[in-house]
XYZ file of C-alpha atoms in Angstrom:
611
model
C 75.286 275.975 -61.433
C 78.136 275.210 -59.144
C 80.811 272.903 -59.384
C 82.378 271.378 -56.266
C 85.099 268.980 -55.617
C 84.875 266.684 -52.528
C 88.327 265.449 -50.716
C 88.622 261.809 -50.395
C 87.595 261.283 -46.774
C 84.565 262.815 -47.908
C 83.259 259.126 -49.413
C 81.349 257.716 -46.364
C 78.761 261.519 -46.189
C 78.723 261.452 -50.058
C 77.449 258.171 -50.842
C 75.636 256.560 -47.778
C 73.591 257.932 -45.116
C 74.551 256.749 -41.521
C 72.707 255.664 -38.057
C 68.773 255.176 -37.797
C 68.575 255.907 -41.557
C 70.521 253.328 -42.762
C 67.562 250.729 -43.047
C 65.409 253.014 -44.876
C 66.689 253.357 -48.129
C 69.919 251.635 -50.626
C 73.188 252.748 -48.528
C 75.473 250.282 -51.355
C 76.045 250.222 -54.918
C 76.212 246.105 -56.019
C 78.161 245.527 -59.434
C 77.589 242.599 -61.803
C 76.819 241.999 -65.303
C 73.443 241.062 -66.990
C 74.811 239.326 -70.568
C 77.503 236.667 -70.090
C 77.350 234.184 -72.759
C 79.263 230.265 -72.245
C 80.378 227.555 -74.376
C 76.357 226.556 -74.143
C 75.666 229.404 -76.582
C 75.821 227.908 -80.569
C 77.468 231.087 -82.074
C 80.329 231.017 -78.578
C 80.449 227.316 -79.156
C 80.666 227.670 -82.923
C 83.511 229.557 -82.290
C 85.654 227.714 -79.822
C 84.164 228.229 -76.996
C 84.252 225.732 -74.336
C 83.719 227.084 -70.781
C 80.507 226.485 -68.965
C 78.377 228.289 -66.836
C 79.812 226.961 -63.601
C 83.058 227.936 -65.223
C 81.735 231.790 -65.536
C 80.394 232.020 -61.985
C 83.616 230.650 -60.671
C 85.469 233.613 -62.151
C 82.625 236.032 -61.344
C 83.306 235.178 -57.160
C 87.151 235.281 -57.603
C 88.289 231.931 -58.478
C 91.342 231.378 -61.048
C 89.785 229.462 -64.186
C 91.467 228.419 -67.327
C 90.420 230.628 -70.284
C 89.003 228.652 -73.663
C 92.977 228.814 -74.707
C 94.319 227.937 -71.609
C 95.098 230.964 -70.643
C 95.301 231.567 -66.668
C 92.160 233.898 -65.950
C 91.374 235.701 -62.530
C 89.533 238.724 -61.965
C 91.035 241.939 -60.132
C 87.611 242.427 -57.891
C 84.922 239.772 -57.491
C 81.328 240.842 -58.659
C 78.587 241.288 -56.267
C 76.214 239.415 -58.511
C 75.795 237.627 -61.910
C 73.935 236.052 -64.428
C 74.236 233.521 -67.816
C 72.295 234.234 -70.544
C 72.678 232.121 -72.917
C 70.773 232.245 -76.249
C 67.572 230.718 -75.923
C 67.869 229.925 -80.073
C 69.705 226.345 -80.374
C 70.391 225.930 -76.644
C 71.934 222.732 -75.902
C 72.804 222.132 -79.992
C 76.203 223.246 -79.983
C 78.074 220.041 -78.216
C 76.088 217.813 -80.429
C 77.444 219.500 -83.154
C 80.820 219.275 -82.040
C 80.081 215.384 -80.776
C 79.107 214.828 -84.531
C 75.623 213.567 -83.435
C 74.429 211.133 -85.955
C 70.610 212.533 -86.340
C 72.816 216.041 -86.344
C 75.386 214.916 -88.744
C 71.848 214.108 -91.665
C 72.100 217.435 -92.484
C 74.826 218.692 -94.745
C 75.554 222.566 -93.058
C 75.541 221.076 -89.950
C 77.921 218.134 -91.097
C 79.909 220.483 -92.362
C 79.934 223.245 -89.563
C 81.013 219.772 -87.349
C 84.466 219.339 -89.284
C 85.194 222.848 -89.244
C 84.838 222.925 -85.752
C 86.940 219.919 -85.139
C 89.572 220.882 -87.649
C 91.452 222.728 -84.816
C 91.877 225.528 -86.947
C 90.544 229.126 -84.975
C 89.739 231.039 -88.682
C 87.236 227.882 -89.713
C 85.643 228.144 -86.546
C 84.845 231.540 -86.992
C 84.153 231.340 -90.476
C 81.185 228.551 -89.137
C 79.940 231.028 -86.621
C 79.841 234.040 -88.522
C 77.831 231.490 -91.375
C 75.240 230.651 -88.794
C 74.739 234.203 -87.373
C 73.697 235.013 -91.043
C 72.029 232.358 -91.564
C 69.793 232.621 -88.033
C 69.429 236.104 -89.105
C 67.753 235.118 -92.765
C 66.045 232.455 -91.046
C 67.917 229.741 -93.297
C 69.012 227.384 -90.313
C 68.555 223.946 -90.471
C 65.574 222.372 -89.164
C 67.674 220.123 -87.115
C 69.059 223.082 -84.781
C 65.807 224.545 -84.090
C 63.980 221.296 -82.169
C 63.261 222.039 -78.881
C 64.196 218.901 -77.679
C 68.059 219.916 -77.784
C 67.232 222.994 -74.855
C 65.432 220.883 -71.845
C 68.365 219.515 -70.617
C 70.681 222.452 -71.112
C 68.213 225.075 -69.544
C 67.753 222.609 -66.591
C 71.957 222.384 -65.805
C 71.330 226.330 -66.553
C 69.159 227.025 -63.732
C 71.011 224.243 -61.469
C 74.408 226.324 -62.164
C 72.053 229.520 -61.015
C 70.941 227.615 -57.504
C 74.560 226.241 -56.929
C 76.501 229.661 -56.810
C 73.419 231.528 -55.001
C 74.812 233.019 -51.992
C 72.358 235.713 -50.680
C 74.199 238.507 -48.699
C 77.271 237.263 -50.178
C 76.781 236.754 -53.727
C 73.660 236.755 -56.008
C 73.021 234.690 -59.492
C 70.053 235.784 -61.795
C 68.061 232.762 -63.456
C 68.059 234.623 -67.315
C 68.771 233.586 -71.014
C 68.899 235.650 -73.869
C 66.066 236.048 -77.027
C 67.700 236.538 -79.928
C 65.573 237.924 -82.671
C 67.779 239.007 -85.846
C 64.713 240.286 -87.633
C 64.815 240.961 -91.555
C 68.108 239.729 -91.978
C 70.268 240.742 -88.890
C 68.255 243.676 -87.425
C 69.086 242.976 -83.861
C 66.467 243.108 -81.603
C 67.883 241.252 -78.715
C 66.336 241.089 -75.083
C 68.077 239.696 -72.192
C 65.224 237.689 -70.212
C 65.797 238.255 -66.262
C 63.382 236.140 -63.762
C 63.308 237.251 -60.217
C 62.735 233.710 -59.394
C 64.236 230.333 -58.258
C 63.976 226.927 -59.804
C 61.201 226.169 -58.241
C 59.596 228.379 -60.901
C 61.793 228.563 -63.372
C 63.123 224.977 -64.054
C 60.374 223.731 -66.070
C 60.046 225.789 -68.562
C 60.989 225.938 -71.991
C 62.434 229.324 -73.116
C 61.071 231.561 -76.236
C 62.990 231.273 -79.062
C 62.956 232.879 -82.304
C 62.121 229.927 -83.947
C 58.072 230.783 -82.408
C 58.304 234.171 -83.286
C 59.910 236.966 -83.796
C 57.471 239.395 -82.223
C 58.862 241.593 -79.007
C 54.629 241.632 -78.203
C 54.704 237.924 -78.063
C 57.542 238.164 -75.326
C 56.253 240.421 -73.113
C 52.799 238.270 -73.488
C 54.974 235.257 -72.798
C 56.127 236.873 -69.866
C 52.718 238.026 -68.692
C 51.718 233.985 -68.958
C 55.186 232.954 -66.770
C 53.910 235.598 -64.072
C 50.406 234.544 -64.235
C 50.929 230.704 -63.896
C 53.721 230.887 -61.479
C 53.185 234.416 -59.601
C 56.656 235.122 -60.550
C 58.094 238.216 -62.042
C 60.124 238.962 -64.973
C 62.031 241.709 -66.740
C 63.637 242.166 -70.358
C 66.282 243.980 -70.891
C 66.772 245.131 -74.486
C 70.352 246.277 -75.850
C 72.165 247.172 -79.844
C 69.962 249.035 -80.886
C 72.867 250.679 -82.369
C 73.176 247.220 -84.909
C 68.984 247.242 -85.101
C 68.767 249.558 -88.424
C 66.385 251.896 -87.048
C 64.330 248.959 -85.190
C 64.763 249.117 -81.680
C 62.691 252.243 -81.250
C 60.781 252.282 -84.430
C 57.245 253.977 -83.327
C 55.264 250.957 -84.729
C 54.409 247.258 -83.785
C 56.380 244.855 -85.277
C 54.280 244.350 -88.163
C 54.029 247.605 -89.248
C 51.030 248.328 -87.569
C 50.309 251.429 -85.380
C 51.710 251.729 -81.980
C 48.684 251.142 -79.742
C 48.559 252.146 -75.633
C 47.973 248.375 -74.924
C 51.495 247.889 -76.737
C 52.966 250.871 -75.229
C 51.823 249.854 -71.726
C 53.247 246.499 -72.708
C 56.713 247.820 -73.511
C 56.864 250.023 -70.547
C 55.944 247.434 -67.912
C 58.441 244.543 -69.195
C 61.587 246.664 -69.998
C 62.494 248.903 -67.482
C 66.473 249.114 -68.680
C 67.962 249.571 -71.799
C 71.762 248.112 -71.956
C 73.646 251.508 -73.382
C 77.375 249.882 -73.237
C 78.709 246.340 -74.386
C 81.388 244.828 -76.509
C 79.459 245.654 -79.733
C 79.558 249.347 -78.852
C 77.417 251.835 -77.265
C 73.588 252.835 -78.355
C 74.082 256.660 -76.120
C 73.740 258.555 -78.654
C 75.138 259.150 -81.985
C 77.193 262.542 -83.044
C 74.832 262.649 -85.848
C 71.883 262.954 -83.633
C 73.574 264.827 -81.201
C 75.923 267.428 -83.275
C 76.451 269.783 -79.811
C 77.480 266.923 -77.891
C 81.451 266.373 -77.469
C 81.440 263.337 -75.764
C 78.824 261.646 -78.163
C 81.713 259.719 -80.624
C 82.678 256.532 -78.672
C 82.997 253.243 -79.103
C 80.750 253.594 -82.313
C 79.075 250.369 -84.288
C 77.679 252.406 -87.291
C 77.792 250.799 -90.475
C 75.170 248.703 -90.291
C 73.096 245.596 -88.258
C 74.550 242.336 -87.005
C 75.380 240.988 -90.314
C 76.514 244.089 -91.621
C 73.997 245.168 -93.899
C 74.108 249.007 -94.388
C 71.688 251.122 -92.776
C 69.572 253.588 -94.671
C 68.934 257.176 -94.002
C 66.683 258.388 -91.361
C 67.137 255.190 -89.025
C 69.739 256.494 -86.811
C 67.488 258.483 -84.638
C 65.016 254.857 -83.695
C 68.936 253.380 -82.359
C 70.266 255.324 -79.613
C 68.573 255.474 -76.054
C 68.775 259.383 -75.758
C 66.497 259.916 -78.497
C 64.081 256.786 -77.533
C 63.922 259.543 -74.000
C 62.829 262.354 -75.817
C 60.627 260.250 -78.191
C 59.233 259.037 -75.264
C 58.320 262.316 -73.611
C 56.079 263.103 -77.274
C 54.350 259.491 -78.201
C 53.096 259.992 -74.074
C 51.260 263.372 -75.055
C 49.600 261.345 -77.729
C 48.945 257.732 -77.158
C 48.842 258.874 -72.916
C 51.588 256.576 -72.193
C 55.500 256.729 -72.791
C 57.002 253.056 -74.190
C 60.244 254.074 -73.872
C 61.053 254.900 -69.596
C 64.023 253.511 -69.901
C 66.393 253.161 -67.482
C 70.232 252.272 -68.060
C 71.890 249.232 -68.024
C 75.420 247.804 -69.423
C 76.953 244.529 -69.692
C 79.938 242.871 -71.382
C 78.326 240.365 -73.696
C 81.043 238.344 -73.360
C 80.746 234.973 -75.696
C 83.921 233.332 -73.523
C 82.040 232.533 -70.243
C 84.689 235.084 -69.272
C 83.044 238.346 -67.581
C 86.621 240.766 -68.131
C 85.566 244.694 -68.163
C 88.868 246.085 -67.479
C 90.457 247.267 -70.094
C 94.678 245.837 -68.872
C 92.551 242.510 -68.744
C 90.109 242.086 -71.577
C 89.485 238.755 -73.030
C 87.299 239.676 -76.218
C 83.926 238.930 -77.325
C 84.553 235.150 -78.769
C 87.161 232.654 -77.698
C 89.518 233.862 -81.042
C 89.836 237.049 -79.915
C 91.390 236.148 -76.222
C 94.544 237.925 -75.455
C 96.310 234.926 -76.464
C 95.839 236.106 -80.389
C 98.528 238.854 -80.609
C 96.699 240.206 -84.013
C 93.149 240.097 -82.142
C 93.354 243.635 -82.664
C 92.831 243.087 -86.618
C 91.381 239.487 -86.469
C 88.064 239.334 -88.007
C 85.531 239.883 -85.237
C 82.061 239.966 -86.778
C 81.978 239.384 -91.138
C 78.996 240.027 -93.199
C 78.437 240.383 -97.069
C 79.619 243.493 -97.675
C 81.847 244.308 -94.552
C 83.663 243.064 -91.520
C 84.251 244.166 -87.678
C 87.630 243.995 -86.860
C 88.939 243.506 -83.433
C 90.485 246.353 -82.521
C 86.379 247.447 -82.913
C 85.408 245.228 -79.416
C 85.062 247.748 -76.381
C 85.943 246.138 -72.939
C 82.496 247.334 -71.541
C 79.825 247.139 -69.080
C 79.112 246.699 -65.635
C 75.814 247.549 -64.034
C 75.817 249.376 -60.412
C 72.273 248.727 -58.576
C 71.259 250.648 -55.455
C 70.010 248.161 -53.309
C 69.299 247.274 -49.825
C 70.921 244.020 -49.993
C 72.779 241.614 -51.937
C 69.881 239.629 -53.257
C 67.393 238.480 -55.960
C 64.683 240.107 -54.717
C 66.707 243.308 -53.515
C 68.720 243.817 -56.664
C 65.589 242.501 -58.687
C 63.466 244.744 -57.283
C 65.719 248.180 -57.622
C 66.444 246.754 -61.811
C 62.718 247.286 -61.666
C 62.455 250.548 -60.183
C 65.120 252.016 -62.379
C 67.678 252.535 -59.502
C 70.850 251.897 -61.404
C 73.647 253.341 -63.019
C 76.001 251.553 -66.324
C 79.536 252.361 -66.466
C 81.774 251.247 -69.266
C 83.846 249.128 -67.288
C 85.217 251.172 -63.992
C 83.082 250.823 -60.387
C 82.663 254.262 -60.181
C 79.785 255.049 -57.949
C 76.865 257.623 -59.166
C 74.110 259.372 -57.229
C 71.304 261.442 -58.474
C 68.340 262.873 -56.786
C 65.268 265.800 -58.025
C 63.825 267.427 -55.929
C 62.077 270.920 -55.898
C 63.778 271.042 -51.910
C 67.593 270.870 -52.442
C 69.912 273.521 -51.209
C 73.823 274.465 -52.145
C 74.456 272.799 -48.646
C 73.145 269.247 -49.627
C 76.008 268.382 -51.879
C 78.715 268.712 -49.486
C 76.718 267.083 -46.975
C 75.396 263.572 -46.733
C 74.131 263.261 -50.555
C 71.864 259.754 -49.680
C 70.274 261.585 -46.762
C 69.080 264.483 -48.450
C 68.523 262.689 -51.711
C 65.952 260.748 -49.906
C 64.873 262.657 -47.596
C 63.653 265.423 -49.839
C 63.326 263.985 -53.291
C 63.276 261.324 -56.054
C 66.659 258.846 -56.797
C 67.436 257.675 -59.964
C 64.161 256.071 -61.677
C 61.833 258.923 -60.718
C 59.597 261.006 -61.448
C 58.693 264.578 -60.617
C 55.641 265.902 -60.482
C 53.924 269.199 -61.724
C 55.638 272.032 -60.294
C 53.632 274.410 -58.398
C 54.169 278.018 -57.076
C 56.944 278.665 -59.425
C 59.238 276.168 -58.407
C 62.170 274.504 -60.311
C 63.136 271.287 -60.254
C 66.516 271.269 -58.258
C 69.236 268.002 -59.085
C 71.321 266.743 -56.355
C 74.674 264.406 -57.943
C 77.896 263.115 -56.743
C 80.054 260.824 -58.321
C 83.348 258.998 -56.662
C 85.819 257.612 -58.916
C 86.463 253.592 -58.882
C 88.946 253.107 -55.758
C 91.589 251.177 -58.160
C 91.052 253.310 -61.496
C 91.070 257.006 -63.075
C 90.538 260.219 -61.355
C 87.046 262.302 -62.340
C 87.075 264.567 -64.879
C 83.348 265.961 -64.997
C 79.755 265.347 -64.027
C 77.410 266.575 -66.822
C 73.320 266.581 -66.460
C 71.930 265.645 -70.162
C 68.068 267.323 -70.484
C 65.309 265.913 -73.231
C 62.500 267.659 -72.716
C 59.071 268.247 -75.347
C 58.201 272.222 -76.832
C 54.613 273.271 -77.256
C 54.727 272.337 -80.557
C 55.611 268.790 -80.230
C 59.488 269.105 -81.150
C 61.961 267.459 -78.322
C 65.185 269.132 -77.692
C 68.348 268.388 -76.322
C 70.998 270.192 -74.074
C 74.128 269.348 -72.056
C 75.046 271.039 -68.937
C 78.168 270.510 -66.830
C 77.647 270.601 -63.131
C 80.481 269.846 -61.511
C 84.057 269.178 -62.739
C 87.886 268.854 -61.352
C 90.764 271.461 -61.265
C 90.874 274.884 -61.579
C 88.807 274.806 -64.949
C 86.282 278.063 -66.246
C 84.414 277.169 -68.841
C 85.010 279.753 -71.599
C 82.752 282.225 -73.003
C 81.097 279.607 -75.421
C 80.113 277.677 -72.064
C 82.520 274.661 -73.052
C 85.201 273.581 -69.946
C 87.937 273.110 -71.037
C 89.601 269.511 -71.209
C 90.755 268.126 -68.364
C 94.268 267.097 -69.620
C 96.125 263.765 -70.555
C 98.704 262.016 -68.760
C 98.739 258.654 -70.568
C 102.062 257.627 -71.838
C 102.090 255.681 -75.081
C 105.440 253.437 -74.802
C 104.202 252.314 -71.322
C 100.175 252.006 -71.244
C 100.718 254.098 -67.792
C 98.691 257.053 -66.488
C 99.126 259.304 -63.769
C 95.653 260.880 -61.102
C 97.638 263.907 -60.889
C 94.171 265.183 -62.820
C 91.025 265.263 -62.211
C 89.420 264.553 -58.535
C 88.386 261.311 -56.323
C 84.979 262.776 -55.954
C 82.564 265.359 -57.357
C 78.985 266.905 -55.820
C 77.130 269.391 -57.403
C 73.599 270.964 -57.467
C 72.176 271.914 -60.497
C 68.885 274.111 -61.379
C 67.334 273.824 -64.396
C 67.898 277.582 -65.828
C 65.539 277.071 -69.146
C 62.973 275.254 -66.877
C 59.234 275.253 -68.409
C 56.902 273.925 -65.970
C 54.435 273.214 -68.878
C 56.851 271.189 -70.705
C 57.671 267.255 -69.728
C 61.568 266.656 -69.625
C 63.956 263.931 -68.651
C 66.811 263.914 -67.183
C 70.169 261.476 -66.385
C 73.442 261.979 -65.484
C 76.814 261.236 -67.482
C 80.167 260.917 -65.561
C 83.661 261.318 -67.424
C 86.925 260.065 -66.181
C 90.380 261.256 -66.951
C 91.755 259.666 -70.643
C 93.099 256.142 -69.749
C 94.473 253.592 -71.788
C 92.335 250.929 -73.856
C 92.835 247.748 -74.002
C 94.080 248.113 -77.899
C 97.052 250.017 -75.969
C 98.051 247.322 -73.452
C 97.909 244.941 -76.431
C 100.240 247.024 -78.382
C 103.254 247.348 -75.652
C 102.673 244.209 -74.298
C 103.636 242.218 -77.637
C 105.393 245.039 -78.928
C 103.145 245.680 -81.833
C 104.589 248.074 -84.676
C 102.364 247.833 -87.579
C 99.102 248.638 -85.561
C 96.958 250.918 -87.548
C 96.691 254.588 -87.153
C 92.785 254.671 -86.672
C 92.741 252.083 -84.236
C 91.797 253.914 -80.959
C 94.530 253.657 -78.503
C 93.098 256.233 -75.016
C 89.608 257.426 -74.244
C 87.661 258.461 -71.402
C 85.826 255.596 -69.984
C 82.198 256.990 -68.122
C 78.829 255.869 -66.329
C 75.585 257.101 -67.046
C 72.408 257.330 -64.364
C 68.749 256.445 -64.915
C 67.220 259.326 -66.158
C 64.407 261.310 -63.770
C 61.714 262.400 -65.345
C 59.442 265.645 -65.283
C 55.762 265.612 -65.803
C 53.117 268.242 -65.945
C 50.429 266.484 -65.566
């Protein structure tokens, strides 16, 4: 292994490749967010929320827009592209509700749920939308909620909102909504449903709820009947499988029945990306699963599913994308084909219409939790039977790069497919990474993107058997985000299958910043702190603008499958929890409440066959 750090006027050889290859292959990273949820959305609406989606995408482009408190909102940086996904469960109920709809206002919960909402008062409004995610979760909602006839005209403003702010070159919406299945009583099993299509396609139909089934199967066959009638194309996008208890990546069908190839096939084809970073906290890994790993407690939603309900042992290890890889790499020796290929992904989840990853600018998960609520930070975020989520528990995360050759549907559609993307928890950081069996020492300090290509596989690949003794050979580089935190490290994570059928993990660090040696145990040492407490200030006199590196497999097997993906660590920073706290002064702000961390991005994984 070497490590190398690259000088700032390094950025244009590291990450794109110049003259007559510039057409050939992705030269730009575009950032946007796959899971933005508006007013439209019953549990957002529920809760306060009023903005729309033509409110959203006029933040997402740059515009000022008034917050659901009337709070001034602006973003620092424009997004390249965007999407609404509203919850395809009750779309289009939420303003009847609220206009105390007279066929609505028959049924007593909903009556009720209508006066709490209108009583002006932000802890009965969350009190009615923390009653209905429980109650969509037992599948006790009212009949009334669940007619289709409430969604037609809200999906059709949906998809007009879509068309109106479609800009291609310039800026790029995504036609999507969200499927919300909170199976067994809050086991979340949530897909976000991503057409590559226009309205011309799109517009007329109805989306899957919950309320017809429950099933992921029955999706992915719904979305094998949208591509069939229309010749469109469709993705899913799955995400908390942290809050699934032990669901997401259970080795089974739905109904308990055994995982066949025709499901597996299924599985593989539809959901390319997994979303590893949101509000409700990241599904990495878990320090449980991954006891060697020192970067592996973040931003952790543990205790149980969406409603709270405590997980059991043993379930931990069917939550976390890491372990779905290496699962992955064993059911494919079996069945003959791996379910789980996943890419990465991350997205805000935002429930204010308000897209807001950085962390000196956060505007919470629901419209009681905006910055406007100087006790957010202990306010009751999420409340179940037996527990609560408190604020301070929200991360300010994700934002999805995509290597693309333009700023399109079909471009950025097309590389989502492929697997050509990286997640960061917030920061446009920019990550490449490239296998190869070809790569030299001389490749990382060169022109990463021209080599990368030229001689291997990008992000999303797959390496083939390795003949004549060769090893599989890892070209990365990383550049920090222009207007945020220094580097601190670039670490390669490996999952890889034994000959007796056992998967493994390792860590290994390939390039980091400073004059750092990692000790005799192999560990590098930190990187240092410069955050000041009483200010929510940090100094990049750590850490580097850029790091390249090659790394070589040393414990290669070339009769063992393996994956691969890349995690990138900045310098500590402050969270939002810290802005909060010296901006109004806060002196009674609990001790466990997490005040710095290291914010990161994480690569599709490459993987290694055999075969």
């Amino acid at each position: 292994m070497k490590h190398t750090l690259i000088s700032a006027c390094a950025v244009t050889a590291l990450f794109s490749a110049a003259g007559l290859y510039a057409e050939d292959y992705p030269t730009e990273a575009w950032f946007g967010d796959t899971h933005v949820h508006t007013g439209w959305s019953m549990d957002a609406g529920m809760d306060g929320a009023v903005r729309t989606p033509d409110d959203a995408y006029r933040l997402a482009i740059g515009e000022e827009v008034e917050s659901n408190t009337g709070l001034k909102t602006k973003l620092a940086r424009p997004y390249d592209w965007f999407m609404i996904t509203d919850h395809s469960d009750g779309m289009g109920v939420i303003n009847e509700i609220i206009d105390a709809n007279e066929e609505m206002m028959a049924d007593e919960t909903v009556k009720k749920w209508s006066k709490m909402l209108n009583s002006g008062e932000e802890e009965q409004a969350a009190a009615a939308k923390s009653e209905l995610i429980v109650m969509q979760s037992e599948e006790r909602l009212p009949k009334v909620v669940m007619d289709p006839k409430w969604m037609k005209t809200a999906w059709e403003k949906t998809v007009e909102a879509a068309e109106k702010y479609y800009k291609p070159g310039k800026f790029t919406t995504f036609i999507a909504y969200e499927w919300t299945v909170n199976a067994g009583g809050g086991d979340n099993l949530h897909r976000n449903v991503i057409f590559r299509d226009a309205a011309d396609k799109t517009k007329g139909l109805l989306p899957l709820t919950t309320f017809e089934t429950q099933d992921p199967m029955k999706l992915w066959q719904w979305m094998a009947a949208y591509e069939k009638k229309t010749g469109g194309q469709v993705l899913a996008i799955p995400h908390n499988g942290n809050m699934s208890n032990g669901r997401m990546f259970e080795e089974q069908a739905f109904d308990g029945s055994p995982m066949t190839r025709e499901w597996a096939e299924m599985r593989a084809k539809y959901e390319p990306l997994y979303e590893v970073t949101q509000i409700k906290g990241q599904s990495e890994s878990h320090p449980t699963l991954s006891p060697n790993d020192d970067f592996a407690s973040w931003d952790l939603w543990d205790r149980g599913n969406l409603i709270l309900r405590p997980k059991k042992d043993g379930q931990l290890k069917y939550e976390y994308w890491r372990e779905a890889l290496k699962a992955g790499l064993r059911i494919e020796k079996d069945l003959g084909v791996n379910p789980f290929p996943l890419g990465v992904n991350a997205a805000t989840d935002t429930h204010t219409g308000l897209s807001t990853a950085d962390e000196d600018n956060f505007f919470g998960k629901f419209k009681t939790l905006e910055p406007g609520n100087k006790t957010r930070w202990k306010f009751p975020l999420l409340t179940g039977p037996s527990d609560t989520f408190a604020g301070w528990e929200q991360a300010a995360s994700g934002i999805m790069g995509v290597w693309a050759k333009e700023n399109t549907r079909e471009a950025l559609w097309d590389a989502m497919q492929r697997k050509e993307t990286f997640a960061t928890t917030g920061p446009r950081m920019k990550v490449r990474f490239f296998g190869s069996y070809e790569f030299s020492e001389d490749d990382a300090s060169g022109d990463v993107a021209k080599a990368g290509y030229g001689k291997g596989v990008p992000m999303g690949g797959m390496l083939g058997k390795a003949v004549d003794g060769k090893t599989p050979t890892f070209l990365v580089a990383a550049m920090k985000d222009p207007e945020g935190a220094n580097l601190d490290r670039i670490q390669i994570v490996k999952g890889w299958l034994d000959e007796d059928g056992k998967t493994h993990e390792k860590i290994f660090n390939v390039a980091w910043s400073d004059d750092r040696k990692p000790g005799k145990d192999g560990k590098l040492p930190e990187v240092g702190n410069t955050v000041d407490l009483k200010t929510a200030k940090y100094e990049n006199s750590i850490g580097a603008a850029q790091l390249s590196g090659i790394f070589k497999d040393p414990e290669f097997d070339a009769a063992q499958s393996a994956v691969y993906y890349v995690r990138v660590l900045e310098i500590p920073t402050p969270r939002w929890t810290l802005y909060d706290k010296v901006k109004h002064n806060i002196t009674d702000m609990d001790k466990d409440v997490p005040l710095m961390h290291q914010e990161r991005a994480f690569s599709s994984p490459i993987w290694y066959s055999p075969e």
